[in-house]
PDB file of C-alpha atoms in Angstrom:
ATOM      1  CA  UNK G   1      -6.034 -33.834  -0.828  1.00  0.00           C
ATOM      2  CA  UNK G   2      -5.310 -37.165   0.787  1.00  0.00           C
ATOM      3  CA  UNK G   3      -4.554 -37.426   4.446  1.00  0.00           C
ATOM      4  CA  UNK G   4      -7.596 -35.958   6.188  1.00  0.00           C
ATOM      5  CA  UNK G   5      -7.894 -33.236   8.774  1.00  0.00           C
ATOM      6  CA  UNK G   6      -5.245 -34.415  11.196  1.00  0.00           C
ATOM      7  CA  UNK G   7      -2.502 -33.788   8.607  1.00  0.00           C
ATOM      8  CA  UNK G   8      -3.984 -30.561   7.151  1.00  0.00           C
ATOM      9  CA  UNK G   9      -5.251 -28.325   9.980  1.00  0.00           C
ATOM     10  CA  UNK G  10      -3.413 -25.266   8.579  1.00  0.00           C
ATOM     11  CA  UNK G  11      -4.112 -23.490   5.302  1.00  0.00           C
ATOM     12  CA  UNK G  12      -1.974 -20.647   4.010  1.00  0.00           C
ATOM     13  CA  UNK G  13      -3.015 -17.950   1.558  1.00  0.00           C
ATOM     14  CA  UNK G  14      -0.261 -16.107  -0.233  1.00  0.00           C
ATOM     15  CA  UNK G  15      -0.009 -13.616  -3.056  1.00  0.00           C
ATOM     16  CA  UNK G  16       2.276 -12.341  -5.768  1.00  0.00           C
ATOM     17  CA  UNK G  17       3.976  -9.006  -4.864  1.00  0.00           C
ATOM     18  CA  UNK G  18       4.049  -7.831  -8.462  1.00  0.00           C
ATOM     19  CA  UNK G  19       0.357  -7.009  -8.470  1.00  0.00           C
ATOM     20  CA  UNK G  20      -1.406  -3.645  -8.358  1.00  0.00           C
ATOM     21  CA  UNK G  21      -1.649  -1.831  -5.050  1.00  0.00           C
ATOM     22  CA  UNK G  22      -4.956  -3.323  -3.956  1.00  0.00           C
ATOM     23  CA  UNK G  23      -6.012  -6.908  -4.514  1.00  0.00           C
ATOM     24  CA  UNK G  24      -8.137  -9.691  -3.148  1.00  0.00           C
ATOM     25  CA  UNK G  25      -6.246 -12.889  -2.510  1.00  0.00           C
ATOM     26  CA  UNK G  26      -8.037 -16.056  -1.599  1.00  0.00           C
ATOM     27  CA  UNK G  27      -7.271 -19.663  -1.017  1.00  0.00           C
ATOM     28  CA  UNK G  28     -10.306 -21.842  -1.689  1.00  0.00           C
ATOM     29  CA  UNK G  29      -9.987 -25.291  -0.165  1.00  0.00           C
ATOM     30  CA  UNK G  30     -12.946 -27.423  -1.125  1.00  0.00           C
ATOM     31  CA  UNK G  31     -11.199 -30.768  -1.399  1.00  0.00           C
ATOM     32  CA  UNK G  32      -9.932 -31.109   2.164  1.00  0.00           C
ATOM     33  CA  UNK G  33     -12.345 -32.830   4.482  1.00  0.00           C
ATOM     34  CA  UNK G  34     -12.382 -31.170   7.899  1.00  0.00           C
ATOM     35  CA  UNK G  35     -14.455 -32.691  10.654  1.00  0.00           C
ATOM     36  CA  UNK G  36     -16.886 -30.709  12.786  1.00  0.00           C
ATOM     37  CA  UNK G  37     -15.238 -28.919  15.708  1.00  0.00           C
ATOM     38  CA  UNK G  38     -11.796 -28.774  14.056  1.00  0.00           C
ATOM     39  CA  UNK G  39     -10.055 -25.416  14.529  1.00  0.00           C
ATOM     40  CA  UNK G  40      -8.345 -24.254  11.342  1.00  0.00           C
ATOM     41  CA  UNK G  41      -5.649 -21.570  11.532  1.00  0.00           C
ATOM     42  CA  UNK G  42      -5.291 -19.353   8.468  1.00  0.00           C
ATOM     43  CA  UNK G  43      -2.058 -17.512   7.730  1.00  0.00           C
ATOM     44  CA  UNK G  44      -0.847 -15.183   5.049  1.00  0.00           C
ATOM     45  CA  UNK G  45       2.733 -14.920   3.865  1.00  0.00           C
ATOM     46  CA  UNK G  46       4.233 -12.185   1.738  1.00  0.00           C
ATOM     47  CA  UNK G  47       5.794 -12.927  -1.602  1.00  0.00           C
ATOM     48  CA  UNK G  48       9.491 -12.266  -2.212  1.00  0.00           C
ATOM     49  CA  UNK G  49      10.299  -8.570  -1.827  1.00  0.00           C
ATOM     50  CA  UNK G  50       6.934  -7.693  -0.262  1.00  0.00           C
ATOM     51  CA  UNK G  51       6.331  -6.545   3.293  1.00  0.00           C
ATOM     52  CA  UNK G  52       2.906  -7.144   4.791  1.00  0.00           C
ATOM     53  CA  UNK G  53       3.619  -4.120   7.007  1.00  0.00           C
ATOM     54  CA  UNK G  54       2.867  -2.015   3.889  1.00  0.00           C
ATOM     55  CA  UNK G  55      -0.720  -3.288   3.818  1.00  0.00           C
ATOM     56  CA  UNK G  56      -3.814  -3.173   5.951  1.00  0.00           C
ATOM     57  CA  UNK G  57      -5.102  -6.740   5.869  1.00  0.00           C
ATOM     58  CA  UNK G  58      -8.448  -8.214   6.740  1.00  0.00           C
ATOM     59  CA  UNK G  59      -9.750 -11.762   6.652  1.00  0.00           C
ATOM     60  CA  UNK G  60     -13.347 -12.801   6.041  1.00  0.00           C
ATOM     61  CA  UNK G  61     -14.837 -16.262   5.666  1.00  0.00           C
ATOM     62  CA  UNK G  62     -18.242 -17.252   4.296  1.00  0.00           C
ATOM     63  CA  UNK G  63     -20.343 -20.361   3.847  1.00  0.00           C
ATOM     64  CA  UNK G  64     -19.697 -21.282   0.200  1.00  0.00           C
ATOM     65  CA  UNK G  65     -23.308 -22.396  -0.332  1.00  0.00           C
ATOM     66  CA  UNK G  66     -25.195 -19.532   1.331  1.00  0.00           C
ATOM     67  CA  UNK G  67     -22.712 -16.640   1.541  1.00  0.00           C
ATOM     68  CA  UNK G  68     -23.417 -16.335   5.266  1.00  0.00           C
ATOM     69  CA  UNK G  69     -20.523 -15.074   7.353  1.00  0.00           C
ATOM     70  CA  UNK G  70     -18.387 -17.614   9.213  1.00  0.00           C
ATOM     71  CA  UNK G  71     -16.857 -16.253  12.442  1.00  0.00           C
ATOM     72  CA  UNK G  72     -13.087 -15.651  12.360  1.00  0.00           C
ATOM     73  CA  UNK G  73     -11.252 -15.142  15.651  1.00  0.00           C
ATOM     74  CA  UNK G  74      -7.486 -14.513  15.712  1.00  0.00           C
ATOM     75  CA  UNK G  75      -7.200 -15.928  12.162  1.00  0.00           C
ATOM     76  CA  UNK G  76      -8.965 -19.124  13.179  1.00  0.00           C
ATOM     77  CA  UNK G  77     -12.245 -20.700  12.165  1.00  0.00           C
ATOM     78  CA  UNK G  78     -13.974 -23.662  13.758  1.00  0.00           C
ATOM     79  CA  UNK G  79     -15.707 -26.074  11.414  1.00  0.00           C
ATOM     80  CA  UNK G  80     -19.396 -26.070  12.365  1.00  0.00           C
ATOM     81  CA  UNK G  81     -21.540 -29.140  12.863  1.00  0.00           C
ATOM     82  CA  UNK G  82     -22.532 -30.309  10.326  1.00  0.00           C
ATOM     83  CA  UNK G  83     -19.425 -29.394   8.282  1.00  0.00           C
ATOM     84  CA  UNK G  84     -19.921 -26.888   5.444  1.00  0.00           C
ATOM     85  CA  UNK G  85     -17.896 -25.515   2.543  1.00  0.00           C
ATOM     86  CA  UNK G  86     -16.037 -22.356   3.607  1.00  0.00           C
ATOM     87  CA  UNK G  87     -14.332 -19.720   1.460  1.00  0.00           C
ATOM     88  CA  UNK G  88     -11.878 -17.369   3.179  1.00  0.00           C
ATOM     89  CA  UNK G  89     -10.610 -14.171   1.583  1.00  0.00           C
ATOM     90  CA  UNK G  90      -7.680 -11.981   2.626  1.00  0.00           C
ATOM     91  CA  UNK G  91      -8.086  -8.374   1.487  1.00  0.00           C
ATOM     92  CA  UNK G  92      -4.876  -6.329   1.398  1.00  0.00           C
ATOM     93  CA  UNK G  93      -5.069  -2.578   0.921  1.00  0.00           C
ATOM     94  CA  UNK G  94      -1.756  -0.820   0.462  1.00  0.00           C
ATOM     95  CA  UNK G  95      -1.185   1.866   3.082  1.00  0.00           C
ATOM     96  CA  UNK G  96      -0.814   5.381   1.733  1.00  0.00           C
ATOM     97  CA  UNK G  97      -0.070   8.933   2.640  1.00  0.00           C
ATOM     98  CA  UNK G  98       0.179  12.063   0.549  1.00  0.00           C
ATOM     99  CA  UNK G  99       3.021  14.022  -0.993  1.00  0.00           C
ATOM    100  CA  UNK G 100       3.018  17.694  -1.955  1.00  0.00           C
ATOM    101  CA  UNK G 101       6.017  19.476  -3.466  1.00  0.00           C
ATOM    102  CA  UNK G 102       6.369  23.176  -2.633  1.00  0.00           C
ATOM    103  CA  UNK G 103       8.868  25.703  -3.968  1.00  0.00           C
ATOM    104  CA  UNK G 104       9.859  28.557  -1.651  1.00  0.00           C
ATOM    105  CA  UNK G 105      11.517  31.606  -3.195  1.00  0.00           C
ATOM    106  CA  UNK G 106      13.654  33.850  -0.944  1.00  0.00           C
ATOM    107  CA  UNK G 107      14.932  37.168  -2.354  1.00  0.00           C
ATOM    108  CA  UNK G 108      14.007  35.962  -5.840  1.00  0.00           C
ATOM    109  CA  UNK G 109      14.200  37.921  -9.040  1.00  0.00           C
ATOM    110  CA  UNK G 110      10.612  38.165 -10.282  1.00  0.00           C
ATOM    111  CA  UNK G 111      10.215  36.003 -13.395  1.00  0.00           C
ATOM    112  CA  UNK G 112      12.882  33.428 -12.471  1.00  0.00           C
ATOM    113  CA  UNK G 113      11.644  29.837 -12.679  1.00  0.00           C
ATOM    114  CA  UNK G 114      12.216  26.399 -11.256  1.00  0.00           C
ATOM    115  CA  UNK G 115      11.098  22.932 -12.215  1.00  0.00           C
ATOM    116  CA  UNK G 116      11.013  20.187  -9.607  1.00  0.00           C
ATOM    117  CA  UNK G 117      10.586  16.636 -10.855  1.00  0.00           C
ATOM    118  CA  UNK G 118       9.720  13.515  -8.886  1.00  0.00           C
ATOM    119  CA  UNK G 119      10.519   9.920  -9.834  1.00  0.00           C
ATOM    120  CA  UNK G 120      10.152   6.547  -8.167  1.00  0.00           C
ATOM    121  CA  UNK G 121       6.473   6.692  -7.185  1.00  0.00           C
ATOM    122  CA  UNK G 122       3.266   5.636  -8.902  1.00  0.00           C
ATOM    123  CA  UNK G 123       2.024   9.241  -9.129  1.00  0.00           C
ATOM    124  CA  UNK G 124       5.328  10.807 -10.213  1.00  0.00           C
ATOM    125  CA  UNK G 125       3.831  12.369 -13.350  1.00  0.00           C
ATOM    126  CA  UNK G 126       1.588  14.684 -11.316  1.00  0.00           C
ATOM    127  CA  UNK G 127       3.811  15.116  -8.245  1.00  0.00           C
ATOM    128  CA  UNK G 128       6.309  17.575  -9.771  1.00  0.00           C
ATOM    129  CA  UNK G 129       6.019  21.351  -9.827  1.00  0.00           C
ATOM    130  CA  UNK G 130       6.845  24.168 -12.241  1.00  0.00           C
ATOM    131  CA  UNK G 131       7.208  27.432 -10.341  1.00  0.00           C
ATOM    132  CA  UNK G 132       7.746  31.039 -11.394  1.00  0.00           C
ATOM    133  CA  UNK G 133       8.728  33.707  -8.885  1.00  0.00           C
ATOM    134  CA  UNK G 134       5.909  36.265  -8.987  1.00  0.00           C
ATOM    135  CA  UNK G 135       7.361  38.093  -6.000  1.00  0.00           C
ATOM    136  CA  UNK G 136      10.684  38.115  -4.156  1.00  0.00           C
ATOM    137  CA  UNK G 137       9.427  35.900  -1.307  1.00  0.00           C
ATOM    138  CA  UNK G 138       6.722  33.316  -1.913  1.00  0.00           C
ATOM    139  CA  UNK G 139       5.879  29.631  -1.681  1.00  0.00           C
ATOM    140  CA  UNK G 140       4.226  27.894  -4.613  1.00  0.00           C
ATOM    141  CA  UNK G 141       2.364  24.637  -3.820  1.00  0.00           C
ATOM    142  CA  UNK G 142       2.209  21.648  -6.157  1.00  0.00           C
ATOM    143  CA  UNK G 143      -0.537  19.064  -6.414  1.00  0.00           C
ATOM    144  CA  UNK G 144      -1.225  16.728  -3.508  1.00  0.00           C
ATOM    145  CA  UNK G 145      -0.727  13.133  -4.699  1.00  0.00           C
ATOM    146  CA  UNK G 146      -1.013   9.725  -3.069  1.00  0.00           C
ATOM    147  CA  UNK G 147       2.247   8.034  -2.102  1.00  0.00           C
ATOM    148  CA  UNK G 148       2.110   4.383  -1.140  1.00  0.00           C
ATOM    149  CA  UNK G 149       3.949   2.451   1.558  1.00  0.00           C
ATOM    150  CA  UNK G 150       7.232   1.085   0.272  1.00  0.00           C
ATOM    151  CA  UNK G 151       7.707   3.737  -2.428  1.00  0.00           C
ATOM    152  CA  UNK G 152      10.828   5.897  -2.455  1.00  0.00           C
ATOM    153  CA  UNK G 153      10.575   9.296  -4.136  1.00  0.00           C
ATOM    154  CA  UNK G 154      13.577  10.968  -5.743  1.00  0.00           C
ATOM    155  CA  UNK G 155      13.515  14.727  -6.328  1.00  0.00           C
ATOM    156  CA  UNK G 156      15.501  16.934  -8.699  1.00  0.00           C
ATOM    157  CA  UNK G 157      15.341  20.689  -9.258  1.00  0.00           C
ATOM    158  CA  UNK G 158      16.329  22.857 -12.179  1.00  0.00           C
ATOM    159  CA  UNK G 159      16.403  26.644 -11.520  1.00  0.00           C
ATOM    160  CA  UNK G 160      16.702  29.325 -14.216  1.00  0.00           C
ATOM    161  CA  UNK G 161      19.047  31.129 -13.914  1.00  0.00           C
ATOM    162  CA  UNK G 162      20.822  28.639 -11.636  1.00  0.00           C
ATOM    163  CA  UNK G 163      23.819  30.890 -10.901  1.00  0.00           C
ATOM    164  CA  UNK G 164      21.620  33.252  -8.858  1.00  0.00           C
ATOM    165  CA  UNK G 165      20.432  30.684  -6.277  1.00  0.00           C
ATOM    166  CA  UNK G 166      21.545  28.275  -3.591  1.00  0.00           C
ATOM    167  CA  UNK G 167      19.050  25.441  -3.272  1.00  0.00           C
ATOM    168  CA  UNK G 168      18.148  23.389  -0.226  1.00  0.00           C
ATOM    169  CA  UNK G 169      15.682  20.583   0.252  1.00  0.00           C
ATOM    170  CA  UNK G 170      13.521  19.534   3.205  1.00  0.00           C
ATOM    171  CA  UNK G 171      10.770  17.000   3.731  1.00  0.00           C
ATOM    172  CA  UNK G 172       8.218  17.823   6.422  1.00  0.00           C
ATOM    173  CA  UNK G 173       5.463  15.538   7.679  1.00  0.00           C
ATOM    174  CA  UNK G 174       1.981  17.031   7.728  1.00  0.00           C
ATOM    175  CA  UNK G 175       2.295  17.399  11.501  1.00  0.00           C
ATOM    176  CA  UNK G 176       5.331  19.671  10.923  1.00  0.00           C
ATOM    177  CA  UNK G 177       8.176  17.330  11.859  1.00  0.00           C
ATOM    178  CA  UNK G 178      11.077  16.881   9.431  1.00  0.00           C
ATOM    179  CA  UNK G 179      11.275  13.415   7.856  1.00  0.00           C
ATOM    180  CA  UNK G 180      14.168  11.501   6.290  1.00  0.00           C
TER     181      UNK G 180
END
């Protein structure tokens, strides 16, 4: 790039939000000449519709010739003397929690059944639950699945026979507090 270090002290790495949940994103700048002692600030910006708050990010820089680590402090590197080629990589890992659907039967008729489906999350296919009342009062647990930051789950329940039951729904965090 023309212009030299005084016009290009900042490099920005960005990424496309329509990628899988975990990616490496890197900006390799090997055609900008940066003089020894120059402090370069690296920044990452989210693509349209993406929130970096949904990711745990880390930044690592290495000497492009040797692979040796280059110190990064507060997203800044200082070009050593003599100047070297440097490759910096942002690693973004999508934050995640878990989701488990449970069906609680109260005063059930043994043999009645319910099907709870989940949509809107990556692991929707295994998040649902088919439950049969084996006793009047019981709780049947579904599979524990990963749910990623930024996902919004939608739940629906079908009970047979539906006329015998009043349904309610509650989400509870693993620490026991109700969540939205």
